[in-house]
C-alpha positions as a printed Julia matrix, in Angstrom:
400×3 Matrix{Float64}:
  27.33    4.2    -0.51
  26.0     3.73   -4.03
  28.82    1.97   -5.84
  27.94    2.93   -9.43
  25.37    5.71   -9.59
  25.63    6.07  -13.36
  24.23    2.56  -13.84
  20.79    3.87  -12.95
  20.91    6.42  -15.76
  22.04    3.87  -18.35
  19.07    1.63  -17.59
  16.72    4.22  -19.07
  17.97    3.17  -22.52
  16.0    -0.07  -22.08
  12.76    1.85  -22.55
  13.65    2.58  -26.16
  14.38   -1.09  -26.77
  11.11   -2.23  -25.24
   9.06    0.08  -27.43
   9.68   -2.09  -30.47
   8.9    -5.47  -28.9
   5.81   -7.55  -28.33
   2.38   -7.97  -29.85
  -0.84   -5.94  -29.52
  -2.18   -5.58  -26.01
  -4.18   -8.64  -25.01
  -7.85   -7.83  -24.59
  -7.98   -9.74  -21.31
  -5.26   -7.63  -19.72
  -6.58   -4.92  -17.37
  -6.25   -1.3   -18.42
  -3.22    0.36  -16.81
  -4.9     3.75  -17.04
  -7.09    3.37  -13.95
  -7.28    1.46  -10.69
  -9.93    0.2    -8.23
  -9.36    1.31   -4.64
 -11.37   -0.18   -1.75
 -11.89    2.93    0.37
 -14.52    1.31    2.64
 -14.7    -2.43    3.19
 -17.11   -3.28    5.98
 -19.04   -0.23    7.14
 -22.81   -0.5     7.55
 -23.28    3.14    6.52
 -21.42    5.88    4.68
 -22.02    9.57    4.07
 -22.09   10.61    0.41
 -22.07   13.97   -1.32
 -21.32   15.06   -4.91
 -19.97   18.51   -5.71
 -21.18   19.04   -9.28
 -23.3    17.2   -11.84
 -23.72   13.48  -11.26
 -25.61   10.3   -12.1
 -26.53    7.38   -9.85
 -26.87    4.06  -11.69
 -27.56    0.47  -10.72
 -24.33   -1.5   -10.71
 -25.79   -4.62  -12.32
 -27.87   -3.13  -15.16
 -26.57    0.42  -15.55
 -30.06    1.86  -15.27
 -30.14    5.5   -14.17
 -31.75    6.04  -10.76
 -31.02    9.69  -10.2
 -29.31   12.65  -11.89
 -28.71   16.2   -10.76
 -26.56   19.31  -10.62
 -25.28   18.36   -7.15
 -26.03   15.79   -4.49
 -26.49   17.13   -0.95
 -25.12   14.99    1.84
 -27.03   11.72    2.04
 -26.64    8.59    4.19
 -26.19    5.32    2.31
 -26.86    2.14    4.3
 -26.86   -1.59    3.77
 -30.33   -2.98    4.59
 -31.89   -6.45    4.22
 -33.82   -5.36    1.11
 -30.79   -3.84   -0.62
 -29.36   -0.34   -0.19
 -30.98    2.61    1.57
 -30.15    5.81   -0.32
 -31.3     8.57    2.0
 -34.96    7.83    2.75
 -35.42    5.54   -0.24
 -34.93    1.76   -0.17
 -33.4     0.54   -3.43
 -33.76   -3.17   -4.11
 -30.35   -3.46   -5.71
 -27.06   -5.1    -4.84
 -24.95   -2.14   -5.86
 -24.83    1.44   -7.07
 -22.46    3.42   -9.26
 -21.92    7.12   -8.61
 -20.67    8.91  -11.75
 -19.57   12.56  -11.4
 -19.4    14.61  -14.6
 -16.38   16.6   -15.81
 -14.73   18.33  -12.84
 -17.27   17.25  -10.21
 -15.92   15.39   -7.2
 -17.36   12.97   -4.69
 -17.2    13.41   -0.93
 -17.25   10.13    0.98
 -17.38   10.42    4.76
 -16.09   13.97    4.38
 -13.14   13.02    2.15
 -13.1    14.3    -1.43
 -12.28   11.74   -4.11
 -11.63   11.94   -7.83
 -13.18    9.4   -10.18
 -16.31    7.32   -9.68
 -17.64    5.18   -6.83
 -19.1     1.7    -6.72
 -21.13    0.88   -3.61
 -21.79   -2.82   -3.06
 -24.0    -4.41   -0.41
 -22.25   -7.43    1.12
 -23.79  -10.57    2.6
 -23.01   -9.48    6.17
 -25.07   -6.33    5.56
 -22.1    -3.99    5.27
 -20.91   -1.87    2.38
 -17.9    -2.29    0.13
 -17.08    1.06   -1.51
 -14.65    1.12   -4.43
 -13.15    4.27   -5.91
 -12.53    3.74   -9.65
  -9.97    6.42  -10.42
  -7.32    7.24  -13.02
  -3.97    5.77  -11.99
  -2.18    9.15  -12.05
  -4.95   10.77   -9.97
  -4.75    7.88   -7.51
  -1.01    8.5    -7.13
  -1.61   12.17   -6.3
  -3.67   10.98   -3.33
  -1.09    8.34   -2.37
   2.19   10.25   -2.5
   0.92   13.02   -0.22
   0.14   10.37    2.42
   3.21    8.21    1.91
   5.86   10.95    1.99
   6.2    14.42    3.58
   5.81   17.13    0.95
   8.91   18.94    2.25
  11.23   16.09    1.28
  13.66   16.69   -1.61
  12.01   16.5    -5.05
  14.2    13.58   -6.21
  13.11   11.5    -3.21
   9.46   12.27   -3.94
   9.97   11.3    -7.59
  11.6     8.0    -6.59
   8.69    7.16   -4.29
   6.21    8.17   -7.01
   7.76    5.69   -9.46
   7.78    2.93   -6.83
   4.16    3.67   -5.89
   3.07    3.63   -9.55
   4.84    0.34  -10.23
   3.4    -1.26   -7.1
  -0.12   -0.08   -7.97
   0.14   -1.38  -11.51
   1.37   -4.75  -10.29
  -1.65   -5.01   -7.98
  -3.92   -3.94  -10.85
  -2.62   -6.75  -13.04
  -2.66   -9.48  -10.37
  -5.99   -8.63   -8.73
  -8.1    -8.28  -11.88
 -10.42  -11.14  -10.92
 -11.26   -9.59   -7.54
 -13.62   -6.76   -6.62
 -10.75   -4.29   -6.2
  -7.03   -3.92   -6.85
  -5.77   -2.16   -3.71
  -7.08   -0.99   -0.36
  -6.93    2.65    0.63
  -4.8     2.06    3.73
  -1.24    1.1     4.59
  -1.92   -2.58    3.88
  -1.61   -1.52    0.22
  -0.7     2.17   -0.08
  -2.12    4.92    2.1
  -4.6     6.93    0.01
  -6.14   10.26    0.95
  -7.9    11.15   -2.28
  -8.21   14.71   -3.54
  -8.56   16.02    0.03
  -4.95   15.13    0.84
  -3.22   16.22   -2.37
  -0.31   18.64   -1.96
   1.5    20.75   -4.56
   4.99   19.26   -4.1
   3.88   15.63   -4.19
   1.59   16.3    -7.16
   4.56   17.8    -9.03
   6.55   14.61   -8.36
   3.74   12.48   -9.79
   3.48   14.7   -12.85
   7.26   14.82  -13.39
   7.38   11.01  -13.54
   4.05   10.47  -15.33
   3.8     6.93  -16.65
   7.28    5.86  -15.52
   7.57    2.39  -13.94
  10.42   -0.03  -13.28
  10.75   -3.58  -14.57
  13.16   -6.44  -14.06
  14.2    -8.13  -17.3
  11.11   -6.69  -18.94
   8.71   -7.96  -16.27
   6.56   -6.05  -13.82
   7.14   -6.8   -10.14
   5.81   -5.41   -6.83
   8.05   -2.53   -5.75
   7.51   -2.82   -2.03
   8.74    0.1     0.05
   8.67    1.06    3.7
   9.35    3.94    6.06
  12.64    3.04    7.73
  14.79   -0.07    7.23
  16.95    0.32   10.32
  20.22   -0.53    8.55
  19.53   -3.24    5.95
  16.68   -4.2     3.65
  14.83   -7.52    3.84
  14.26  -10.28    1.27
  10.78  -10.19   -0.27
  10.09  -13.82    0.62
   8.6   -12.44    3.83
   5.89  -10.87    1.62
   5.16  -13.92   -0.53
   6.63  -16.05   -3.3
   9.05  -13.43   -4.64
  12.62  -14.3    -5.52
  14.32  -11.86   -7.89
  17.36   -9.58   -7.59
  15.55   -6.25   -7.05
  13.77   -7.73   -4.01
  16.55   -9.94   -2.65
  17.26   -7.59    0.25
  20.63   -7.23    1.88
  21.03   -3.63    0.72
  23.06   -1.81    3.37
  21.42    1.48    4.3
  23.13    3.94    6.6
  20.93    6.75    5.39
  17.81    6.45    7.57
  19.33    7.29   10.97
  17.56   10.68   10.94
  14.21    8.92   10.91
  12.25    9.28   14.17
  11.59    5.54   13.81
  15.24    4.56   13.51
  15.21    3.26   17.1
  12.22    2.42   19.28
  11.27    0.46   22.39
   8.01   -1.11   23.53
   7.15   -2.74   26.86
   4.8    -5.71   26.5
   3.54   -7.25   29.75
   2.96  -10.97   30.02
  -0.68  -10.21   30.78
  -0.96   -8.06   27.63
   0.47  -10.83   25.51
  -1.83  -13.45   27.01
  -4.89  -11.22   26.59
  -4.05  -10.46   22.94
  -3.75  -14.18   22.19
  -7.07  -15.0    23.88
  -8.8   -12.41   21.67
  -7.1   -13.6    18.47
  -7.45  -16.55   16.11
  -4.45  -18.13   17.83
  -6.44  -18.72   21.01
  -5.37  -18.9    24.67
  -2.11  -20.55   25.72
  -2.38  -20.04   29.49
  -0.23  -17.74   31.6
   2.73  -16.52   29.54
   6.13  -17.37   31.01
   8.54  -16.76   28.13
   8.76  -14.9    24.82
  11.8   -15.0    22.55
  12.97  -14.8    18.96
  13.63  -18.35   17.76
  14.84  -17.64   14.23
  16.02  -14.58   12.31
  16.25  -13.71    8.63
  19.57  -12.85    7.0
  18.91   -9.15    7.73
  18.41   -9.86   11.45
  14.62   -9.56   11.54
  12.47  -11.91   13.59
  11.4   -14.73   11.29
   9.86  -16.83   14.06
   9.05  -16.05   17.68
   8.14  -18.47   20.45
   5.61  -17.67   23.18
   5.55  -20.15   26.06
   2.32  -20.49   28.0
   1.19  -22.7    30.88
  -1.0   -24.73   28.51
   1.0   -24.78   25.28
   3.81  -23.17   23.31
   2.97  -21.05   20.28
   5.19  -20.2    17.31
   4.43  -17.14   15.2
   6.1   -15.36   12.3
   7.39  -11.86   12.88
   4.53  -10.56   10.73
   1.94  -12.46   12.75
   3.35  -11.01   15.97
   3.05   -7.48   14.59
  -0.51   -8.19   13.46
  -1.32   -9.58   16.91
   0.03   -6.63   18.91
  -0.48   -3.88   16.34
   1.75   -2.63   13.53
   2.27    0.72   15.23
   3.07   -0.87   18.56
   5.62   -3.3    17.09
   6.95   -1.07   14.33
   9.14   -3.65   12.63
  10.31   -7.26   13.01
  13.85   -5.96   13.6
  13.94   -6.2    17.39
  15.45   -8.03   20.34
  13.47   -9.23   23.35
  14.69   -8.37   26.85
  12.82  -10.0    29.78
  12.07   -7.43   32.51
  10.15   -8.7    35.58
   6.57   -9.36   34.43
   7.22   -7.84   31.0
   9.25   -8.07   27.83
  11.07   -5.03   26.46
  11.24   -4.92   22.66
  14.29   -2.96   21.56
  13.75   -2.32   17.88
  14.91   -0.5    14.77
  13.0     0.78   11.77
   9.35    0.9    10.77
   7.77   -1.46    8.28
   8.58   -4.8     6.7
  11.97   -3.64    5.41
  11.47   -4.89    1.82
  12.48   -2.73   -1.13
  13.08    1.01   -0.86
  13.67    2.68    2.5
  11.82    6.0     2.25
  13.87    7.84    4.88
  17.0     6.5     3.22
  15.75    7.78   -0.13
  15.22   11.24    1.37
  18.78   11.35    2.69
  20.25   10.14   -0.6
  18.34   12.9    -2.4
  19.78   15.45    0.04
  23.23   14.15   -0.9
  22.57   14.86   -4.55
  21.44   11.51   -5.95
  18.71   11.44   -8.58
  15.45    9.52   -8.41
  16.81    6.98  -10.92
  19.96    6.43   -8.85
  17.94    6.02   -5.65
  15.64    3.45   -7.24
  18.55    1.53   -8.76
  20.24    1.38   -5.36
  17.29   -0.12   -3.53
  16.06   -2.28   -6.45
  19.25   -3.62   -8.09
  18.98   -4.72  -11.7
  15.93   -2.65  -12.68
  15.16   -0.94  -15.96
  12.97    2.1   -16.54
  10.12    2.34  -19.03
   7.18    4.64  -19.68
   3.73    3.11  -20.01
   3.09    5.05  -23.21
   5.88    3.01  -24.81
   4.01   -0.18  -23.91
   0.63    0.96  -25.22
   0.42   -1.67  -27.97
   1.87   -4.67  -26.2
   1.08   -6.82  -23.18
   2.95   -6.22  -19.95
   4.62   -9.32  -18.55
   4.13   -9.79  -14.8
   6.14  -11.96  -12.42
   4.34  -14.58  -10.35
   3.09  -13.91   -6.82
   0.0   -14.09   -4.65
  -3.16  -13.05   -6.45
């Protein structure tokens, strides 16, 4: 159980202390008010529609190409000459779609707030980036990342974690084309189409609130179901700080439908997956086992023995090879069964940071969002972005 729930409340005092520190916001630091979401990364064509007044501009020069009261559905394609916008070939490398006031964009049938950037890539596909206010982005994230019927305090805890994670990505990906992707590899994002009243209320109730560790922004990873204990963030990159050290015992996610799972992987399936992957063929598979585990019991390294060679993979690489939904977490044992291997597993996700199903149960037991966050991220402090408006935000190191 949570040993000292009041500690989470006391940490909110730090916000008042932070408000008086620091120097004016560095001009090179990205704005925390909005975020760039890659909603399409390699599609040759997308369907675009604007509900309300809009402008279409060239991305490079900002010249206006088209304006109107609404944009009927139009196909946008990458072509050798540039970008095909309906029946017109535009000799440009990118477009910017700017809705006015309350107008919204529909991309492939999904409504989005904010603006769109459409870039033609060298492989003749499109990269589409949704530039959207951070709080609006979170409305489209929380409704996808958590059921709207969960207790309000759980939704608020997840909203704060999602905001902090997004801001960390914003600050560490500034030199790239986008900050986050619109799928579960960053945070699942459904745009305006997926917003729900309860999750929107949780975003609004926590507006601007993030968590820091010793005054520094860090990536607040979270996952569906930990299966009993959280994992150290070193499995996600070069992160070594108390809130992400793992080892948090969690007996609160047993109600999750992903608490226990099993998957049967045939030797032929495993061999075929390797032949189609960057790892290459290893011959007929004869053995598959976990060679090394992390402190939380998750597979750190697996060994696959083939007729031609033996391959070693990380637990993450194995999940990527066979599919993240098929192998729901690296917390599994391998049981040989005839021509197959039975994976007997627990949990869903990487296991780092907050367990969402655990958060929901803690909220049902009466714990607040602050207490839930302090339990899964020990040593954190709470601050509101408006209190940091005139000072730079320090960010811990990690992959860019």
